[in-house]
Amino acid sequence: MSQRNSAVTVEVKAAPSGEHDPVACTVLQVLDRVSGKWAIGILLECAHGPRRFTELERAVKGISRRMLTLTLRNLERDGLLTRTVYPTVPPKVEYTATPMALELYESLVSLASWAERHRSEIADARSAYDHSSAPDPTL
Amino acid sequence: MSQRNSAVTVEVKAAPSGEHDPVACTVLQVLDRVSGKWAIGILLECAHGPRRFTELERAVKGISRRMLTLTLRNLERDGLLTRTVYPTVPPKVEYTATPMALELYESLVSLASWAERHRSEIADARSAYDHSSAPDPTL
DNA sequence: CGGTATCCCACTCGATACTG
DNA sequence: CAGTATCGAGTGGGATACCG
């Protein structure tokens, strides 16, 4: 992976940014941080206390080593997780949610509550929409 | 685009879902709805009142017709926007945010406020991280 | 005006194999 | 134990051209 910009060797999300609307822009930045299939699950686990690599691998079911590492690195880079290496043998590494991440989690809960309140409303809207483009009965 | 499932002709996001953690799962569902580069910008515009197709095209700068249509369809499908067609000539179509969408917007604002509060903290974490994998000075 | 249809690239993510 | 390297499929999204 010979890339001129020598900073990081792992794939790290390049901030898309560059929006015009200040609010949309800000929200998008947060979203980019916690979007992706795994970030929230990992954050959630680490919010309950320090977690080791393999603990996360088991706790966040379905994740691959690769995605675990990648997501961990991005969260660490954004200051949402701290990575602590114990120079023992065998090696031991712990990931901990930062206070900032715990605050973020509170905001995410408000999002979740919105989803709970409107779960059925959304489901209804979906089926209504999907049925309105009705399949031709003559087929 | 001959697909047997005749419901919708446009590409519509198939909900990935299927997570194990209830909170992570719920949040992910919301995120999938408003993720993507354009959903929030469009929602934001329509929150200020009914908007026509070409108004949105101009307001949400950088968006293509294709992505505008796709995102509008998804938002409509989830019941976040209502689409009103005036059968005039030339045609006129208006998109309006639903009450549910306006509520969601409030939640997004709390996310934005989190981002504001921690903007510098994140920036610091980033540069610290990026500098720690220091490029070889001898190059 | 308000869309669709196509083509295509970049990026995400999973599977698998290898390493300090 | 805690990663890294590589390959390849699937998908998000841009450009462009066409349609009722």
Short mmCIF file of C-alpha atoms (C1' of nucleotides) in Angstrom, two decimals:
data_model
loop_
_atom_site.label_atom_id
_atom_site.label_comp_id
_atom_site.label_asym_id
_atom_site.label_seq_id
_atom_site.Cartn_x
_atom_site.Cartn_y
_atom_site.Cartn_z
CA MET A 1 0.00 0.00 0.00
CA SER A 2 2.50 2.59 -1.05
CA GLN A 3 0.70 5.84 -0.58
CA ARG A 4 2.50 9.14 -0.58
CA ASN A 5 0.57 10.51 2.36
CA SER A 6 2.50 8.51 4.86
CA ALA A 7 0.44 9.17 7.99
CA VAL A 8 -1.62 6.02 8.47
CA THR A 9 -1.15 2.59 7.00
CA VAL A 10 -4.64 1.33 7.68
CA GLU A 11 -7.58 2.54 5.67
CA VAL A 12 -8.95 5.60 7.42
CA LYS A 13 -12.07 7.34 6.30
CA ALA A 14 -11.29 10.48 4.39
CA ALA A 15 -13.71 13.09 5.70
CA PRO A 16 -16.08 13.91 2.86
CA SER A 17 -17.33 17.13 4.47
CA GLY A 18 -17.61 20.17 2.25
CA GLU A 19 -21.35 20.76 2.68
CA HIS A 20 -22.95 24.13 2.43
CA ASP A 21 -25.55 23.97 5.19
CA PRO A 22 -23.97 24.34 8.65
CA VAL A 23 -26.43 22.03 10.44
CA ALA A 24 -26.50 19.36 7.76
CA CYS A 25 -22.72 19.54 7.62
CA THR A 26 -22.28 19.08 11.35
CA VAL A 27 -24.74 16.23 11.60
CA LEU A 28 -23.15 14.55 8.62
CA GLN A 29 -19.79 14.62 10.35
CA VAL A 30 -21.16 12.84 13.40
CA LEU A 31 -22.98 10.38 11.22
CA ASP A 32 -19.85 9.58 9.29
CA ARG A 33 -18.17 8.77 12.55
CA VAL A 34 -20.77 6.34 13.84
CA SER A 35 -22.15 5.07 10.59
CA GLY A 36 -21.01 1.77 9.21
CA LYS A 37 -22.31 -1.48 10.50
CA TRP A 38 -20.06 -1.83 13.49
CA ALA A 39 -19.12 1.46 15.15
CA ILE A 40 -22.17 1.69 17.38
CA GLY A 41 -22.02 -1.90 18.51
CA ILE A 42 -18.38 -1.48 19.48
CA LEU A 43 -18.98 1.86 21.19
CA LEU A 44 -21.81 0.29 23.12
CA GLU A 45 -19.68 -2.60 24.34
CA CYS A 46 -16.83 -0.36 25.38
CA ALA A 47 -19.22 1.96 27.18
CA HIS A 48 -19.79 -0.81 29.73
CA GLY A 49 -16.12 -0.94 30.63
CA PRO A 50 -12.72 -1.75 29.09
CA ARG A 51 -12.86 -4.46 26.48
CA ARG A 52 -10.15 -6.59 24.93
CA PHE A 53 -9.85 -7.27 21.24
CA THR A 54 -11.12 -10.83 21.33
CA GLU A 55 -13.85 -9.91 23.79
CA LEU A 56 -15.15 -7.45 21.23
CA GLU A 57 -14.77 -9.99 18.49
CA ARG A 58 -17.08 -12.31 20.38
CA ALA A 59 -19.45 -9.63 21.71
CA VAL A 60 -20.10 -7.89 18.41
CA LYS A 61 -21.40 -10.91 16.63
CA GLY A 62 -20.72 -11.27 12.95
CA ILE A 63 -17.80 -8.87 12.78
CA SER A 64 -14.59 -9.91 11.08
CA ARG A 65 -11.12 -9.26 12.45
CA ARG A 66 -10.49 -6.86 9.65
CA MET A 67 -13.59 -4.72 10.28
CA LEU A 68 -13.03 -4.81 14.00
CA THR A 69 -9.54 -3.44 13.58
CA LEU A 70 -10.61 -0.85 11.04
CA THR A 71 -13.52 0.43 13.09
CA LEU A 72 -11.44 0.43 16.25
CA ARG A 73 -8.77 2.51 14.54
CA ASN A 74 -11.27 5.07 13.28
CA LEU A 75 -12.93 5.40 16.67
CA GLU A 76 -9.56 5.77 18.31
CA ARG A 77 -8.51 8.35 15.77
CA ASP A 78 -11.59 10.44 16.52
CA GLY A 79 -10.92 10.24 20.24
CA LEU A 80 -13.96 8.10 21.00
CA LEU A 81 -11.93 5.16 22.23
CA THR A 82 -8.61 4.91 24.00
CA ARG A 83 -6.33 2.02 23.22
CA THR A 84 -4.14 0.69 26.01
CA VAL A 85 -1.41 -1.82 25.31
CA TYR A 86 0.00 -3.95 28.09
CA PRO A 87 3.47 -5.08 26.98
CA THR A 88 2.99 -8.58 28.36
CA VAL A 89 3.29 -11.88 26.63
CA PRO A 90 0.88 -12.81 25.25
CA PRO A 91 -0.06 -9.22 24.38
CA LYS A 92 -3.08 -7.59 25.97
CA VAL A 93 -4.88 -4.56 24.56
CA GLU A 94 -7.83 -2.78 26.09
CA TYR A 95 -10.28 -0.39 24.48
CA THR A 96 -12.20 2.09 26.60
CA ALA A 97 -14.87 4.60 25.68
CA THR A 98 -13.88 8.19 26.40
CA PRO A 99 -16.20 10.59 28.28
CA MET A 100 -16.91 12.24 24.93
CA ALA A 101 -18.11 8.90 23.57
CA LEU A 102 -20.37 8.35 26.55
CA GLU A 103 -21.94 11.74 25.92
CA LEU A 104 -22.45 10.80 22.30
CA TYR A 105 -24.14 7.63 23.42
CA GLU A 106 -26.72 9.71 25.27
CA SER A 107 -27.53 11.52 22.05
CA LEU A 108 -27.84 8.26 20.22
CA VAL A 109 -30.33 7.07 22.81
CA SER A 110 -32.55 10.03 21.92
CA LEU A 111 -32.38 8.91 18.32
CA ALA A 112 -33.32 5.40 19.38
CA SER A 113 -36.26 6.76 21.33
CA TRP A 114 -37.47 8.57 18.22
CA ALA A 115 -37.28 5.30 16.34
CA GLU A 116 -39.24 3.52 19.07
CA ARG A 117 -42.00 6.15 19.07
CA HIS A 118 -42.41 6.00 15.30
CA ARG A 119 -41.61 2.40 14.59
CA SER A 120 -45.13 1.45 13.57
CA GLU A 121 -45.71 4.73 11.76
CA ILE A 122 -42.69 4.02 9.59
CA ALA A 123 -43.70 0.42 9.00
CA ASP A 124 -47.15 1.60 7.91
CA ALA A 125 -45.70 4.21 5.59
CA ARG A 126 -43.47 1.57 4.05
CA SER A 127 -46.14 -0.99 3.36
CA ALA A 128 -48.47 1.71 2.08
CA TYR A 129 -45.76 2.92 -0.28
CA ASP A 130 -44.79 -0.55 -1.40
CA HIS A 131 -48.41 -1.53 -2.03
CA SER A 132 -49.29 1.65 -3.88
CA SER A 133 -47.06 0.71 -6.78
CA ALA A 134 -49.34 -2.27 -7.05
CA PRO A 135 -48.18 -5.29 -9.00
CA ASP A 136 -50.28 -5.96 -12.06
CA PRO A 137 -52.92 -8.54 -10.97
CA THR A 138 -53.33 -9.86 -14.52
CA LEU A 139 -49.88 -11.38 -14.47
CA MET B 1 -34.77 -3.33 -14.92
CA SER B 2 -36.99 -6.37 -15.15
CA GLN B 3 -37.40 -7.55 -11.61
CA ARG B 4 -40.03 -10.04 -10.54
CA ASN B 5 -40.89 -8.21 -7.35
CA SER B 6 -42.94 -5.61 -9.13
CA ALA B 7 -43.46 -3.19 -6.24
CA VAL B 8 -40.99 -0.40 -6.87
CA THR B 9 -39.06 0.39 -9.98
CA VAL B 10 -36.48 2.63 -8.34
CA GLU B 11 -33.66 1.30 -6.23
CA VAL B 12 -34.86 1.19 -2.65
CA LYS B 13 -32.62 0.45 0.28
CA ALA B 14 -33.14 -3.02 1.61
CA ALA B 15 -33.01 -2.72 5.38
CA PRO B 16 -29.85 -4.51 6.56
CA SER B 17 -31.05 -4.80 10.19
CA GLY B 18 -30.55 -8.13 11.90
CA GLU B 19 -28.37 -6.91 14.77
CA HIS B 20 -28.25 -8.58 18.15
CA ASP B 21 -28.11 -5.58 20.49
CA PRO B 22 -31.51 -3.84 20.79
CA VAL B 23 -30.11 -0.31 21.18
CA ALA B 24 -27.49 -0.66 18.48
CA CYS B 25 -30.12 -2.20 16.24
CA THR B 26 -32.60 0.63 16.73
CA VAL B 27 -30.03 3.36 16.24
CA LEU B 28 -28.73 1.64 13.14
CA GLN B 29 -32.19 1.67 11.64
CA VAL B 30 -32.50 5.42 12.07
CA LEU B 31 -29.02 5.91 10.77
CA ASP B 32 -29.74 3.91 7.67
CA ARG B 33 -32.68 6.18 6.99
CA VAL B 34 -30.82 9.46 7.20
CA SER B 35 -27.39 8.33 6.16
CA GLY B 36 -26.14 8.95 2.68
CA LYS B 37 -24.84 12.31 1.59
CA TRP B 38 -28.16 13.94 0.81
CA ALA B 39 -31.02 12.83 3.08
CA ILE B 40 -30.34 15.33 5.84
CA GLY B 41 -29.86 18.26 3.51
CA ILE B 42 -33.17 17.50 1.82
CA LEU B 43 -34.99 16.93 5.10
CA LEU B 44 -33.64 20.22 6.33
CA GLU B 45 -34.86 22.11 3.31
CA CYS B 46 -38.31 20.58 3.41
CA ALA B 47 -38.58 21.28 7.12
CA HIS B 48 -38.75 24.97 6.28
CA GLY B 49 -41.82 24.46 4.13
CA PRO B 50 -42.96 22.73 0.96
CA ARG B 51 -40.28 22.50 -1.69
CA ARG B 52 -40.47 21.77 -5.39
CA PHE B 53 -38.16 19.38 -7.17
CA THR B 54 -36.07 22.00 -8.90
CA GLU B 55 -35.97 24.16 -5.78
CA LEU B 56 -34.37 21.26 -3.96
CA GLU B 57 -32.04 20.66 -6.83
CA ARG B 58 -30.76 24.21 -6.48
CA ALA B 59 -30.87 24.36 -2.67
CA VAL B 60 -29.01 21.13 -2.00
CA LYS B 61 -25.94 22.09 -3.90
CA GLY B 62 -23.97 19.41 -5.67
CA ILE B 63 -26.78 16.87 -5.84
CA SER B 64 -27.61 15.17 -9.12
CA ARG B 65 -31.12 14.56 -10.43
CA ARG B 66 -30.63 10.87 -9.91
CA MET B 67 -29.63 11.12 -6.26
CA LEU B 68 -32.30 13.71 -5.57
CA THR B 69 -34.97 11.37 -6.92
CA LEU B 70 -33.60 8.33 -5.13
CA THR B 71 -33.29 10.06 -1.79
CA LEU B 72 -36.72 11.65 -2.10
CA ARG B 73 -38.25 8.25 -2.84
CA ASN B 74 -36.62 6.67 0.19
CA LEU B 75 -37.69 9.50 2.48
CA GLU B 76 -41.21 9.33 1.11
CA ARG B 77 -41.28 5.58 1.55
CA ASP B 78 -40.31 5.91 5.21
CA GLY B 79 -43.03 8.51 5.74
CA LEU B 80 -40.61 11.36 6.35
CA LEU B 81 -41.74 13.35 3.34
CA THR B 82 -45.07 13.67 1.60
CA ARG B 83 -45.14 14.07 -2.15
CA THR B 84 -47.93 16.16 -3.64
CA VAL B 85 -48.49 16.25 -7.38
CA TYR B 86 -50.45 19.09 -8.93
CA PRO B 87 -51.75 17.82 -12.27
CA THR B 88 -51.06 21.09 -14.03
CA VAL B 89 -49.04 21.75 -17.11
CA PRO B 90 -46.18 22.11 -16.67
CA PRO B 91 -46.26 19.60 -13.80
CA LYS B 92 -45.69 20.74 -10.24
CA VAL B 93 -44.62 18.51 -7.37
CA GLU B 94 -44.14 19.53 -3.77
CA TYR B 95 -42.30 17.74 -1.00
CA THR B 96 -43.18 18.44 2.61
CA ALA B 97 -41.64 17.17 5.83
CA THR B 98 -44.04 15.18 7.98
CA PRO B 99 -44.44 15.90 11.73
CA MET B 100 -42.44 12.74 12.36
CA ALA B 101 -39.59 14.15 10.30
CA LEU B 102 -39.66 17.41 12.20
CA GLU B 103 -39.36 15.45 15.44
CA LEU B 104 -36.43 13.57 14.00
CA TYR B 105 -34.84 16.85 13.10
CA GLU B 106 -34.93 17.85 16.77
CA SER B 107 -32.98 14.71 17.63
CA LEU B 108 -30.48 15.45 14.92
CA VAL B 109 -29.96 18.90 16.39
CA SER B 110 -28.90 17.28 19.65
CA LEU B 111 -26.37 15.27 17.67
CA ALA B 112 -25.15 18.46 16.05
CA SER B 113 -24.79 20.10 19.43
CA TRP B 114 -22.64 17.20 20.58
CA ALA B 115 -20.46 17.72 17.55
CA GLU B 116 -20.18 21.44 18.27
CA ARG B 117 -19.19 20.86 21.89
CA HIS B 118 -16.48 18.37 20.93
CA ARG B 119 -15.36 19.74 17.59
CA SER B 120 -11.92 20.82 18.80
CA GLU B 121 -11.48 17.75 20.97
CA ILE B 122 -12.01 15.56 17.93
CA ALA B 123 -9.74 17.64 15.77
CA ASP B 124 -7.02 17.37 18.42
CA ALA B 125 -7.47 13.62 18.70
CA ARG B 126 -7.18 13.32 14.95
CA SER B 127 -4.01 15.30 14.54
CA ALA B 128 -2.48 13.59 17.55
CA TYR B 129 -3.29 10.21 16.04
CA ASP B 130 -2.12 11.15 12.57
CA HIS B 131 1.15 12.56 13.87
CA SER B 132 1.90 9.61 16.11
CA SER B 133 2.33 7.35 13.07
CA ALA B 134 5.04 9.80 12.09
CA PRO B 135 6.25 9.79 8.50
CA ASP B 136 9.90 8.83 8.09
CA PRO B 137 11.82 12.17 8.09
CA THR B 138 14.67 10.71 6.04
CA LEU B 139 12.48 10.44 2.96
"C1'" DC C 1 -40.94 20.58 -15.05
"C1'" DG C 2 -39.95 16.35 -13.00
"C1'" DG C 3 -38.38 12.73 -13.55
"C1'" DT C 4 -35.81 7.56 -15.77
"C1'" DA C 5 -32.24 4.69 -17.79
"C1'" DT C 6 -27.35 3.48 -18.24
"C1'" DC C 7 -22.73 3.34 -17.50
"C1'" DC C 8 -19.02 3.25 -14.45
"C1'" DC C 9 -15.85 4.16 -10.73
"C1'" DA C 10 -14.63 4.35 -5.84
"C1'" DC C 11 -15.27 2.70 -1.72
"C1'" DT C 12 -17.08 -0.65 1.95
"C1'" DC C 13 -16.95 -4.76 3.70
"C1'" DG C 14 -16.46 -10.04 3.99
"C1'" DA C 15 -13.35 -14.14 3.47
"C1'" DT C 16 -9.13 -15.90 3.90
"C1'" DA C 17 -4.36 -16.32 4.94
"C1'" DC C 18 -0.27 -14.81 7.27
"C1'" DT C 19 2.61 -12.52 11.46
"C1'" DG C 20 5.00 -10.59 15.87
"C1'" DC D 1 -3.53 -12.55 21.55
"C1'" DA D 2 -3.90 -8.96 18.47
"C1'" DG D 3 -3.39 -7.80 14.72
"C1'" DT D 4 -1.90 -7.08 8.95
"C1'" DA D 5 -2.20 -8.25 3.77
"C1'" DT D 6 -4.65 -9.29 -0.17
"C1'" DC D 7 -8.49 -10.36 -3.07
"C1'" DG D 8 -13.02 -9.83 -4.71
"C1'" DA D 9 -18.18 -8.97 -4.50
"C1'" DG D 10 -21.60 -5.61 -3.68
"C1'" DT D 11 -23.12 -0.97 -3.48
"C1'" DG D 12 -23.35 4.22 -3.15
"C1'" DG D 13 -23.22 7.76 -5.90
"C1'" DG D 14 -21.56 10.88 -10.07
"C1'" DA D 15 -22.13 11.90 -15.26
"C1'" DT D 16 -24.82 11.82 -18.97
"C1'" DA D 17 -28.67 11.17 -22.00
"C1'" DC D 18 -33.42 10.52 -22.73
"C1'" DC D 19 -38.82 10.83 -21.71
"C1'" DG D 20 -44.08 12.31 -20.52
#
